[in-house]
Short mmCIF file of C-alpha atoms in Angstrom, two decimals:
data_model
loop_
_atom_site.label_atom_id
_atom_site.label_comp_id
_atom_site.label_asym_id
_atom_site.label_seq_id
_atom_site.Cartn_x
_atom_site.Cartn_y
_atom_site.Cartn_z
CA MET A 2 29.39 24.89 40.35
CA THR A 3 29.97 22.08 37.86
CA ALA A 4 28.36 22.72 34.38
CA LYS A 5 25.88 20.07 33.29
CA LYS A 6 26.88 17.85 30.43
CA ALA A 7 25.05 18.63 27.36
CA ILE A 8 22.76 15.80 26.08
CA LYS A 9 23.46 14.88 22.46
CA PRO A 10 20.38 14.37 20.26
CA GLU A 11 19.67 10.79 19.44
CA THR A 12 20.90 9.51 16.12
CA GLY A 13 19.02 6.92 14.16
CA ILE A 14 20.12 3.58 12.82
CA SER A 15 18.69 2.13 9.50
CA THR A 16 16.21 -0.73 9.91
CA GLY A 17 17.29 -2.07 6.51
CA ILE A 18 14.06 -1.03 4.88
CA GLU A 19 13.91 2.49 3.52
CA ALA A 20 10.10 2.83 3.89
CA PHE A 21 10.31 1.64 7.56
CA ASP A 22 12.99 4.24 8.20
CA ASP A 23 10.62 6.83 6.83
CA ILE A 24 7.78 5.62 9.10
CA LEU A 25 10.05 5.76 12.14
CA ALA A 26 11.29 9.21 11.18
CA GLY A 27 14.94 7.99 11.02
CA GLY A 28 15.06 4.33 11.92
CA TYR A 29 15.73 2.72 15.21
CA GLY A 30 17.24 4.57 18.16
CA ARG A 31 20.94 3.72 18.37
CA ALA A 32 22.04 1.84 21.56
CA ARG A 33 18.29 1.44 22.40
CA VAL A 34 16.09 -1.62 22.87
CA HIS A 35 13.16 -1.98 20.61
CA LEU A 36 10.26 -4.53 20.66
CA VAL A 37 8.98 -6.24 17.46
CA GLU A 38 5.83 -8.32 18.14
CA GLY A 39 3.54 -10.22 16.12
CA ARG A 40 1.82 -13.66 15.67
CA PRO A 41 3.82 -16.47 14.03
CA GLY A 42 4.01 -16.04 10.31
CA SER A 43 3.74 -12.24 10.31
CA GLY A 44 7.40 -11.64 9.27
CA LYS A 45 9.18 -10.74 12.53
CA THR A 46 12.28 -12.86 11.61
CA THR A 47 12.45 -11.43 8.22
CA LEU A 48 12.30 -7.95 9.53
CA ALA A 49 15.04 -8.72 12.09
CA LEU A 50 17.38 -10.24 9.60
CA GLN A 51 17.00 -7.27 7.26
CA PHE A 52 18.08 -5.04 10.13
CA LEU A 53 21.17 -7.10 10.89
CA MET A 54 22.10 -7.32 7.17
CA ALA A 55 21.90 -3.54 6.93
CA ALA A 56 24.18 -3.35 9.95
CA ARG A 57 26.61 -5.81 8.47
CA GLU A 58 26.81 -3.67 5.33
CA ARG A 59 27.73 -0.60 7.50
CA GLY A 60 30.61 -2.60 8.87
CA GLU A 61 29.14 -3.20 12.29
CA SER A 62 29.24 -6.53 14.22
CA THR A 63 25.99 -8.34 14.50
CA LEU A 64 24.60 -11.20 16.70
CA TYR A 65 21.29 -13.15 16.29
CA VAL A 66 20.38 -15.07 19.48
CA THR A 67 17.76 -17.64 18.86
CA LEU A 68 15.83 -19.73 21.40
CA SER A 69 13.11 -20.83 19.30
CA GLU A 70 14.50 -21.36 15.67
CA GLY A 71 17.65 -23.36 14.91
CA ARG A 72 20.64 -22.10 12.93
CA GLU A 73 19.80 -24.32 9.95
CA GLU A 74 16.23 -23.06 9.91
CA LEU A 75 17.47 -19.48 9.84
CA LEU A 76 19.91 -20.23 7.07
CA ALA A 77 17.21 -21.85 5.04
CA SER A 78 14.69 -18.98 5.63
CA ALA A 79 17.32 -16.56 4.43
CA ALA A 80 18.17 -18.67 1.37
CA THR A 81 14.51 -18.34 0.26
CA HIS A 82 15.17 -14.55 -0.05
CA GLY A 83 18.46 -15.05 -1.69
CA TRP A 84 20.32 -13.81 1.31
CA SER A 85 23.66 -15.01 2.74
CA LEU A 86 24.05 -14.62 6.42
CA ASP A 87 27.84 -14.63 6.26
CA GLY A 88 29.31 -12.29 8.73
CA ILE A 89 26.27 -12.41 11.13
CA GLU A 90 26.90 -14.50 14.22
CA ILE A 91 24.10 -16.76 14.92
CA TYR A 92 23.98 -18.12 18.58
CA GLU A 93 21.57 -20.98 18.89
CA LEU A 94 20.69 -20.95 22.62
CA VAL A 95 19.60 -24.34 23.97
CA PRO A 96 19.60 -24.45 27.82
CA ALA A 97 20.18 -27.79 29.42
CA GLU A 98 16.53 -28.06 30.62
CA LEU A 99 15.41 -27.67 26.87
CA SER A 100 18.02 -30.08 25.44
CA LEU A 101 17.34 -33.77 24.68
CA ASP A 102 21.13 -34.47 25.09
CA PRO A 103 21.35 -37.08 27.96
CA THR A 104 24.81 -35.85 28.85
CA ARG A 105 23.31 -32.46 29.83
CA GLU A 106 20.62 -33.80 32.03
CA GLN A 107 20.71 -33.62 35.73
CA SER A 108 19.36 -35.94 38.32
CA VAL A 109 17.69 -32.98 40.07
CA VAL A 110 14.68 -31.37 38.52
CA TYR A 111 15.54 -27.74 37.45
CA SER A 112 13.77 -25.06 39.37
CA SER A 113 12.47 -22.14 37.38
CA ASP A 114 15.05 -19.81 39.00
CA LEU A 115 17.92 -22.08 37.79
CA GLU A 116 16.54 -22.46 34.32
CA LEU A 117 16.01 -18.69 33.73
CA GLY A 118 19.29 -17.72 35.27
CA GLU A 119 21.22 -20.24 33.20
CA THR A 120 19.58 -18.93 30.02
CA VAL A 121 20.30 -15.22 30.72
CA LYS A 122 23.80 -16.12 31.71
CA LEU A 123 24.48 -17.94 28.43
CA VAL A 124 23.24 -14.88 26.48
CA MET A 125 25.44 -12.49 28.51
CA ASP A 126 28.62 -14.69 28.13
CA CYS A 127 28.05 -14.72 24.32
CA VAL A 128 27.70 -10.92 24.14
CA GLU A 129 30.71 -10.44 26.31
CA ARG A 130 32.74 -12.59 24.00
CA LEU A 131 31.58 -11.19 20.59
CA LYS A 132 30.96 -7.51 21.68
CA PRO A 133 28.31 -6.91 18.96
CA ASP A 134 26.98 -3.50 17.90
CA CYS A 135 23.53 -4.87 16.98
CA VAL A 136 21.67 -7.81 18.54
CA VAL A 137 18.37 -9.54 17.78
CA PHE A 138 16.96 -11.60 20.68
CA ASP A 139 14.45 -14.17 19.42
CA SER A 140 12.19 -14.66 21.24
CA LEU A 141 10.88 -13.32 24.56
CA SER A 142 8.19 -15.98 24.61
CA ASP A 143 10.80 -18.45 25.76
CA ILE A 144 11.93 -16.17 28.57
CA ARG A 145 8.30 -15.74 29.54
CA LEU A 146 7.77 -19.46 29.90
CA LEU A 147 10.94 -19.85 31.89
CA ALA A 148 10.12 -16.93 34.21
CA GLY A 149 6.84 -18.61 35.40
CA SER A 150 5.26 -15.42 36.68
CA PRO A 151 4.44 -12.16 34.96
CA LEU A 152 6.29 -10.09 37.61
CA ARG A 153 9.53 -12.12 37.34
CA TYR A 154 9.29 -12.00 33.51
CA ARG A 155 8.98 -8.26 33.45
CA ARG A 156 11.91 -7.89 35.89
CA GLN A 157 14.00 -10.12 33.68
CA VAL A 158 13.35 -8.29 30.56
CA LEU A 159 14.09 -5.05 32.36
CA ALA A 160 17.40 -6.47 33.49
CA LEU A 161 18.22 -7.50 29.79
CA LYS A 162 17.32 -4.03 28.63
CA HIS A 163 19.65 -2.37 31.13
CA TYR A 164 22.36 -4.76 30.19
CA PHE A 165 22.16 -4.20 26.38
CA THR A 166 21.69 -0.47 26.73
CA GLY A 167 24.65 -0.18 29.11
CA LYS A 168 26.77 -1.99 26.48
CA GLY A 169 25.61 0.54 23.84
CA ILE A 170 24.10 -2.12 21.83
CA THR A 171 21.14 -1.61 19.42
CA THR A 172 18.90 -4.42 20.32
CA ILE A 173 15.62 -5.95 18.75
CA PHE A 174 13.52 -8.08 21.18
CA VAL A 175 11.17 -10.26 19.20
CA ASP A 176 7.97 -11.50 20.84
CA ASP A 177 5.58 -13.91 19.07
CA LEU A 178 2.61 -13.05 21.24
CA THR A 179 1.64 -16.60 21.80
CA GLU A 180 0.58 -15.80 25.26
CA GLU A 181 -0.46 -12.21 26.02
CA MET A 182 -0.54 -11.00 29.60
CA ASP A 183 -1.63 -7.54 30.35
CA ASP A 184 0.29 -7.28 33.46
CA ALA A 185 3.50 -8.20 31.74
CA ASN A 186 3.10 -5.66 28.95
CA LEU A 187 6.61 -4.59 27.77
CA HIS A 188 5.65 -1.47 25.98
CA SER A 189 6.72 0.89 28.91
CA LEU A 190 10.12 -0.81 29.29
CA VAL A 191 11.46 -0.45 25.72
CA HIS A 192 12.41 2.53 23.44
CA GLY A 193 10.06 1.64 20.59
CA VAL A 194 7.36 -0.91 19.83
CA THR A 195 6.26 -2.18 16.38
CA ARG A 196 3.46 -4.71 15.98
CA LEU A 197 3.14 -6.79 12.79
CA GLU A 198 -0.33 -8.14 12.01
CA GLN A 199 -1.68 -10.78 9.69
CA LEU A 200 -5.37 -10.53 8.86
CA THR A 201 -7.49 -13.20 7.19
CA ILE A 202 -10.35 -11.79 5.01
CA ALA A 203 -13.35 -13.82 3.79
CA TYR A 204 -11.99 -14.36 0.41
CA GLY A 205 -8.47 -13.81 -1.08
CA ALA A 206 -4.91 -13.75 0.32
CA GLU A 207 -4.22 -12.61 3.82
CA ARG A 208 -3.47 -8.92 4.43
CA ARG A 209 -0.52 -7.84 6.43
CA ARG A 210 -0.05 -4.56 8.17
CA LEU A 211 2.20 -2.97 10.88
CA ARG A 212 1.63 -0.23 13.38
CA VAL A 213 4.25 1.64 15.41
CA TYR A 214 2.95 1.93 19.03
CA LYS A 215 5.75 4.13 20.26
CA MET A 216 9.08 5.63 19.46
CA ARG A 217 10.54 7.86 22.13
CA GLY A 218 11.60 11.21 20.93
CA ARG A 219 10.35 10.76 17.31
CA ALA A 220 7.43 12.17 15.34
CA PHE A 221 6.83 8.82 13.73
CA ARG A 222 4.08 8.07 11.26
CA GLY A 223 1.18 6.60 13.08
CA GLY A 224 -1.67 4.34 11.93
CA PHE A 225 -1.50 1.17 10.06
CA HIS A 226 0.82 0.56 7.07
CA ASP A 227 0.35 -2.34 4.66
CA TYR A 228 3.24 -4.63 3.75
CA ILE A 229 3.83 -7.76 1.93
CA ILE A 230 6.52 -10.51 2.15
CA ARG A 231 8.22 -11.13 -1.13
CA THR A 232 11.47 -12.76 -2.23
CA GLY A 233 14.00 -10.27 -0.95
CA GLY A 234 12.19 -9.40 2.32
CA LEU A 235 9.45 -7.14 3.69
CA VAL A 236 8.05 -4.45 1.37
CA ILE A 237 6.28 -1.83 3.26
CA PHE A 238 3.83 0.68 1.91
CA PRO A 239 3.67 3.81 4.26
CA ARG A 240 0.21 5.20 4.71
CA LEU A 241 -0.22 8.08 2.28
CA ILE A 242 -0.41 11.49 3.79
CA ALA A 243 -1.08 13.95 0.98
CA SER A 244 -0.13 17.08 3.08
CA GLU A 245 3.48 15.71 3.39
CA HIS A 246 4.06 16.09 -0.34
CA VAL A 247 5.25 19.09 -2.17
CA VAL A 248 2.79 20.85 -4.49
CA ALA A 249 4.02 20.80 -8.06
CA ASN A 250 3.88 23.84 -10.42
CA LEU A 251 0.85 23.24 -12.62
CA ASP A 252 0.50 24.12 -16.24
CA ASP A 253 -2.67 26.20 -16.60
CA LYS A 254 -3.31 25.04 -20.16
CA PRO A 255 -6.33 22.67 -20.29
CA VAL A 256 -5.72 18.90 -21.29
CA SER A 257 -7.22 18.13 -24.65
CA SER A 258 -8.94 14.71 -25.20
CA GLY A 259 -8.17 14.91 -28.87
CA LEU A 260 -11.85 15.29 -29.72
CA PRO A 261 -12.69 18.83 -30.45
CA ASP A 262 -16.45 18.38 -29.66
CA LEU A 263 -15.70 16.81 -26.27
CA ASP A 264 -13.26 19.60 -25.48
CA SER A 265 -16.00 22.11 -26.47
CA LEU A 266 -18.44 20.37 -24.06
CA LEU A 267 -15.77 20.95 -21.27
CA LYS A 268 -15.06 24.47 -22.43
CA GLY A 269 -11.47 23.71 -23.46
CA GLY A 270 -10.69 20.36 -21.78
CA LEU A 271 -9.76 19.13 -18.33
CA ASP A 272 -7.32 20.91 -16.09
CA ARG A 273 -4.21 19.30 -14.64
CA GLY A 274 -4.17 18.50 -11.03
CA THR A 275 -7.91 17.54 -11.21
CA ALA A 276 -9.71 14.16 -10.73
CA THR A 277 -12.50 13.25 -13.31
CA LEU A 278 -15.19 10.78 -12.46
CA ILE A 279 -16.81 9.05 -15.52
CA MET A 280 -19.87 7.25 -14.49
CA GLY A 281 -22.58 5.30 -16.26
CA PRO A 282 -24.11 1.76 -16.78
CA ALA A 283 -22.05 -1.16 -17.93
CA GLY A 284 -21.09 -1.18 -21.60
CA CYS A 285 -21.65 2.57 -22.24
CA GLY A 286 -18.07 3.26 -22.97
CA LYS A 287 -16.55 4.61 -19.85
CA SER A 288 -13.24 2.87 -20.15
CA THR A 289 -12.99 3.69 -23.92
CA LEU A 290 -13.50 7.51 -22.91
CA ALA A 291 -10.68 7.18 -20.34
CA LEU A 292 -8.52 5.57 -22.91
CA GLN A 293 -9.23 8.35 -25.41
CA TYR A 294 -7.57 10.78 -22.89
CA VAL A 295 -4.68 8.40 -22.29
CA CYS A 296 -4.06 8.19 -26.16
CA ALA A 297 -4.18 12.02 -26.52
CA GLY A 298 -1.69 12.39 -23.70
CA LEU A 299 0.63 9.71 -25.18
CA ALA A 300 0.59 11.54 -28.52
CA ARG A 301 1.80 14.70 -26.64
CA GLY A 302 4.71 12.76 -25.19
CA GLU A 303 3.17 12.21 -21.70
CA THR A 304 3.39 9.04 -19.59
CA ALA A 305 0.31 7.24 -18.50
CA LEU A 306 -0.65 4.43 -16.02
CA PHE A 307 -3.86 2.61 -16.62
CA ILE A 308 -4.86 0.32 -13.53
CA SER A 309 -7.70 -2.21 -14.30
CA PHE A 310 -9.57 -4.17 -11.71
CA ASP A 311 -12.09 -5.49 -14.19
CA GLU A 312 -10.34 -6.17 -17.54
CA THR A 313 -7.58 -8.52 -18.43
CA ARG A 314 -4.59 -7.35 -20.45
CA ARG A 315 -5.56 -9.43 -23.41
CA ASN A 316 -9.09 -7.95 -23.74
CA PHE A 317 -7.90 -4.46 -23.12
CA TYR A 318 -5.36 -4.57 -26.01
CA LYS A 319 -7.77 -6.37 -28.18
CA ARG A 320 -10.40 -3.76 -27.59
CA ALA A 321 -7.82 -0.96 -28.27
CA GLY A 322 -6.90 -2.72 -31.47
CA GLY A 323 -10.53 -2.79 -32.45
CA LEU A 324 -10.64 1.04 -32.35
CA HIS A 325 -7.38 1.23 -34.40
CA ILE A 326 -5.37 2.22 -31.33
CA GLU A 327 -1.85 0.72 -31.54
CA LEU A 328 -0.66 0.90 -27.90
CA ALA A 329 2.50 -1.05 -28.74
CA LYS A 330 4.21 2.05 -30.25
CA TRP A 331 3.88 3.83 -26.90
CA GLN A 332 5.20 0.93 -24.82
CA ASP A 333 7.88 3.14 -23.21
CA GLN A 334 5.21 5.72 -22.16
CA PHE A 335 2.31 3.55 -21.30
CA THR A 336 1.74 1.06 -18.54
CA PHE A 337 -1.22 -1.20 -18.29
CA GLN A 338 -1.39 -2.87 -14.82
CA GLN A 339 -4.08 -5.55 -14.28
CA VAL A 340 -4.69 -6.10 -10.56
CA ASP A 341 -6.62 -8.78 -8.67
CA PRO A 342 -8.72 -7.11 -5.86
CA ALA A 343 -8.53 -10.39 -3.91
CA GLU A 344 -4.71 -10.19 -3.76
CA LEU A 345 -4.02 -6.44 -3.55
CA SER A 346 -3.93 -4.36 -0.40
CA PRO A 347 -4.95 -0.64 -0.48
CA GLY A 348 -1.38 0.21 0.60
CA GLU A 349 0.16 -1.75 -2.24
CA LEU A 350 -2.13 0.07 -4.72
CA SER A 351 -1.22 3.56 -3.50
CA GLY A 352 2.46 2.44 -3.56
CA MET A 353 2.18 1.42 -7.11
CA VAL A 354 0.64 4.79 -8.07
CA ARG A 355 3.24 6.79 -6.05
CA ASP A 356 6.03 4.92 -7.72
CA HIS A 357 4.89 5.73 -11.22
CA VAL A 358 4.17 9.28 -10.33
CA SER A 359 7.63 9.77 -8.93
CA ARG A 360 8.98 8.55 -12.32
CA GLY A 361 7.03 11.21 -14.27
CA THR A 362 3.63 9.67 -14.97
CA SER A 363 1.16 12.45 -15.64
CA ILE A 364 -2.02 10.61 -16.36
CA VAL A 365 -3.58 7.89 -14.10
CA VAL A 366 -6.66 5.89 -14.67
CA LEU A 367 -8.38 3.65 -12.09
CA ASP A 368 -10.91 1.35 -13.80
CA SER A 369 -12.95 0.77 -11.91
CA LEU A 370 -13.73 2.09 -8.41
CA SER A 371 -15.98 -0.87 -7.84
CA GLY A 372 -12.93 -3.09 -8.13
CA TYR A 373 -10.95 -0.78 -5.91
CA GLN A 374 -13.69 -0.95 -3.35
CA ASN A 375 -13.35 -4.65 -3.35
CA ALA A 376 -9.85 -4.37 -2.58
CA MET A 377 -10.69 -2.69 0.78
CA PRO A 378 -10.83 -5.07 3.80
CA GLU A 379 -13.03 -2.49 5.49
CA GLU A 380 -15.19 -0.63 3.02
CA GLN A 381 -16.12 2.31 5.26
CA PHE A 382 -12.56 3.64 4.81
CA LEU A 383 -12.58 3.81 1.08
CA LEU A 384 -13.55 7.41 0.94
CA LEU A 385 -10.77 8.34 3.38
CA GLN A 386 -8.22 6.54 1.34
CA MET A 387 -9.41 7.88 -1.91
CA HIS A 388 -9.41 11.40 -0.43
CA GLU A 389 -5.73 11.09 0.44
CA MET A 390 -4.71 9.52 -2.92
CA LEU A 391 -6.64 12.10 -5.05
CA THR A 392 -5.32 14.99 -3.06
CA TYR A 393 -1.74 13.64 -3.56
CA LEU A 394 -2.29 13.20 -7.27
CA ASN A 395 -3.80 16.56 -7.67
CA GLN A 396 -0.81 18.19 -5.79
CA GLN A 397 1.40 16.41 -8.16
CA GLY A 398 -0.31 17.89 -11.22
CA VAL A 399 -1.55 14.49 -12.37
CA LEU A 400 -4.64 14.21 -14.49
CA THR A 401 -6.74 11.42 -12.75
CA ILE A 402 -9.52 9.65 -14.31
CA LEU A 403 -11.86 7.43 -12.16
CA VAL A 404 -14.26 5.09 -13.82
CA LEU A 405 -17.37 4.07 -11.84
CA ALA A 406 -20.06 1.57 -13.02
CA GLN A 407 -23.55 2.24 -11.82
CA HIS A 408 -26.04 -0.48 -10.98
CA GLY A 409 -28.36 -1.19 -13.82
CA LEU A 410 -28.52 -0.54 -17.57
CA VAL A 411 -31.63 1.51 -18.01
CA GLY A 412 -34.04 3.21 -15.77
CA GLN A 413 -33.07 4.49 -12.28
CA MET A 414 -29.54 3.77 -11.37
CA GLN A 415 -27.43 3.88 -8.29
CA SER A 416 -23.68 4.10 -7.51
CA PRO A 417 -22.09 1.71 -5.14
CA ILE A 418 -20.04 4.56 -3.66
CA ASP A 419 -20.48 8.38 -3.82
CA LEU A 420 -17.29 10.01 -4.89
CA THR A 421 -18.85 13.01 -6.73
CA TYR A 422 -17.86 15.33 -3.88
CA LEU A 423 -14.15 14.28 -4.14
CA SER A 424 -14.12 14.59 -7.90
CA ASP A 425 -13.39 17.96 -9.63
CA ASN A 426 -15.20 16.84 -12.85
CA VAL A 427 -18.07 14.54 -13.38
CA LEU A 428 -18.97 13.05 -16.79
CA LEU A 429 -22.29 11.15 -17.09
CA LEU A 430 -22.89 8.56 -19.81
CA ARG A 431 -26.31 7.18 -20.48
CA TYR A 432 -28.15 5.01 -23.02
CA PHE A 433 -31.08 6.36 -25.01
CA GLU A 434 -33.34 5.15 -27.67
CA ALA A 435 -33.94 6.89 -30.99
CA ALA A 436 -35.04 5.66 -34.47
CA GLY A 437 -35.30 2.10 -33.22
CA GLN A 438 -31.66 2.03 -32.09
CA LEU A 439 -29.95 2.06 -28.68
CA ARG A 440 -27.52 5.07 -28.61
CA ARG A 441 -25.32 6.78 -25.97
CA ALA A 442 -25.40 10.30 -24.59
CA ILE A 443 -22.75 12.23 -22.66
CA SER A 444 -23.11 15.23 -20.41
CA VAL A 445 -21.02 17.10 -17.79
CA LEU A 446 -22.54 17.37 -14.42
CA LYS A 447 -19.75 19.19 -12.73
CA LYS A 448 -16.48 20.98 -13.51
CA ARG A 449 -15.03 22.56 -10.43
CA THR A 450 -12.22 24.61 -12.19
CA GLY A 451 -14.24 26.27 -14.95
CA GLY A 452 -17.41 26.32 -16.98
CA HIS A 453 -18.91 23.65 -19.08
CA GLU A 454 -21.83 23.20 -21.52
CA PRO A 455 -25.17 22.36 -19.82
CA SER A 456 -26.03 20.46 -23.08
CA ILE A 457 -26.36 16.78 -23.88
CA ARG A 458 -24.36 15.36 -26.71
CA GLU A 459 -24.45 12.03 -28.53
CA TYR A 460 -21.48 9.85 -27.74
CA ARG A 461 -20.59 7.11 -30.26
CA ILE A 462 -17.97 4.42 -30.50
CA ASP A 463 -17.31 2.77 -33.86
CA LYS A 464 -14.64 1.12 -35.72
CA LEU A 465 -12.74 4.40 -36.23
CA GLY A 466 -12.79 5.38 -32.53
CA VAL A 467 -14.73 7.77 -30.36
CA ARG A 468 -16.96 10.64 -31.55
CA VAL A 469 -18.97 13.26 -29.82
CA GLY A 470 -21.82 14.95 -31.71
CA GLU A 471 -23.47 18.36 -31.67
CA PRO A 472 -25.64 19.42 -28.69
CA LEU A 473 -28.95 17.66 -28.86
CA THR A 474 -31.71 19.95 -27.91
CA GLN A 475 -34.71 17.69 -28.14
CA PHE A 476 -33.74 15.64 -25.10
CA SER A 477 -35.61 15.11 -21.79
CA GLY A 478 -35.39 12.72 -18.82
CA ILE A 479 -31.55 12.30 -18.85
CA LEU A 480 -31.31 12.70 -15.14
CA THR A 481 -34.10 10.25 -14.36
CA GLY A 482 -32.19 7.52 -16.02
CA VAL A 483 -34.70 7.23 -18.94
CA PRO A 484 -33.62 9.74 -21.39
CA ARG A 485 -35.98 10.49 -24.34
CA PHE A 486 -35.07 12.04 -27.69
CA SER A 487 -37.77 13.60 -29.73
CA GLY A 488 -35.65 15.30 -32.50
CA LYS A 489 -35.02 14.17 -35.99
CA SER A 490 -32.90 11.13 -36.62
CA ASP A 491 -30.82 12.93 -39.23
CA THR A 492 -29.21 15.11 -36.45
CA LEU A 493 -27.76 11.89 -34.82
CA LEU A 494 -24.22 10.54 -35.67
CA ARG A 495 -23.95 7.90 -38.51
CA GLN A 496 -22.03 4.67 -38.36
CA ARG A 497 -18.55 4.90 -39.88
CA GLU A 498 -16.80 2.06 -41.64
CA ASP A 499 -13.08 1.32 -41.77
CA ALA A 500 -10.96 3.83 -43.43
#
């Protein structure tokens, strides 16, 4: 009895994009046919060229067969990214029936059989001559038009698949989806399917995302992954899955704010690997309180990232200077990133955070969640995305501070989103009136990892920075949104002048 030949496990081949290799759990299948589909302008050609350039760098022979885009157009497109296509064979396929050259015209009208047959033969002749290791076939829409019927189109693509697979060639079929036909769906024919999407939102730049529909024999990362097209190619941001990241060894020592009275309110400070929500009305000092924790961390030698949706860099540094905080001396430890919600996708934001955390950032501030919410194309998924990001940051031992502006200045207030259940600590800031002045109060509503004072303290910002006073016992109505102070005015904090 003849022994069965052992089947070797499939080896992957790089897509040319490290993040895409990660999504596909190892890249494209070698000597397999893959389908990349998407509407015009979604980045299919750019993705295909990055694949061929990576193959060229590995020393493999490559071929780009184009039916819809000319050689000069491809070279010009590559030049916009700073690429050279030297070493990549470009075969510009123009069948006789598509040519305007009168010497190639025939007196007899071409039948669809002859048109399609000639096109496929030209491709096979080129492959036989060049013997490439990797091929991009762009695009199947031209084959669909020449085939005339869905059945014949499917059979022709199947024949091409068997041809390329039989030659051991890793192949990318590109389809621009200009005419979708359910009965001609190619997903069942190929080894892997990736779809690129371009979404238009009501305001702001378009959003791009990709989804892997199938990859045989691979535990690929499902769902939608945001990407952008920059000079240099596609930049893909894999969907964040917190459970895939290793939990860091955390320091049990509480993180000090640099303000003894505030640390006392929190019974020692905040713990690493926790998320703190600072909420209150506009102008009550939420961002300044977050900056206080950042400055204390920088003084200890830590690295911090401050992401602002609402404040410009100029105003942020001007405000810090008004509090005698010189951030310039910590320029190697501190990064202020101003982002525009209309231009930023959720995936790009999480990618930015992950990049800084991987380089040692231990404090991350998001100011504010209202701006982050505006970056969501579909707001109902904000809580899910925030859950993954906060879980990831907590597992990495990062101190995360979230700023949330509540609607209203005085009286009853509401939050645009409820993240209190995701936050480990919740600090509440409020205005109150005393002795004819508008003042601020701070209290701790929640501290998941330890105890905290149930008291309310005065919170003051003056020219010398932030101060937190002693517990104020003559307070009532703080949770109603209309705090009332009935104590003596001499127990309140006094204005400080410049030192």
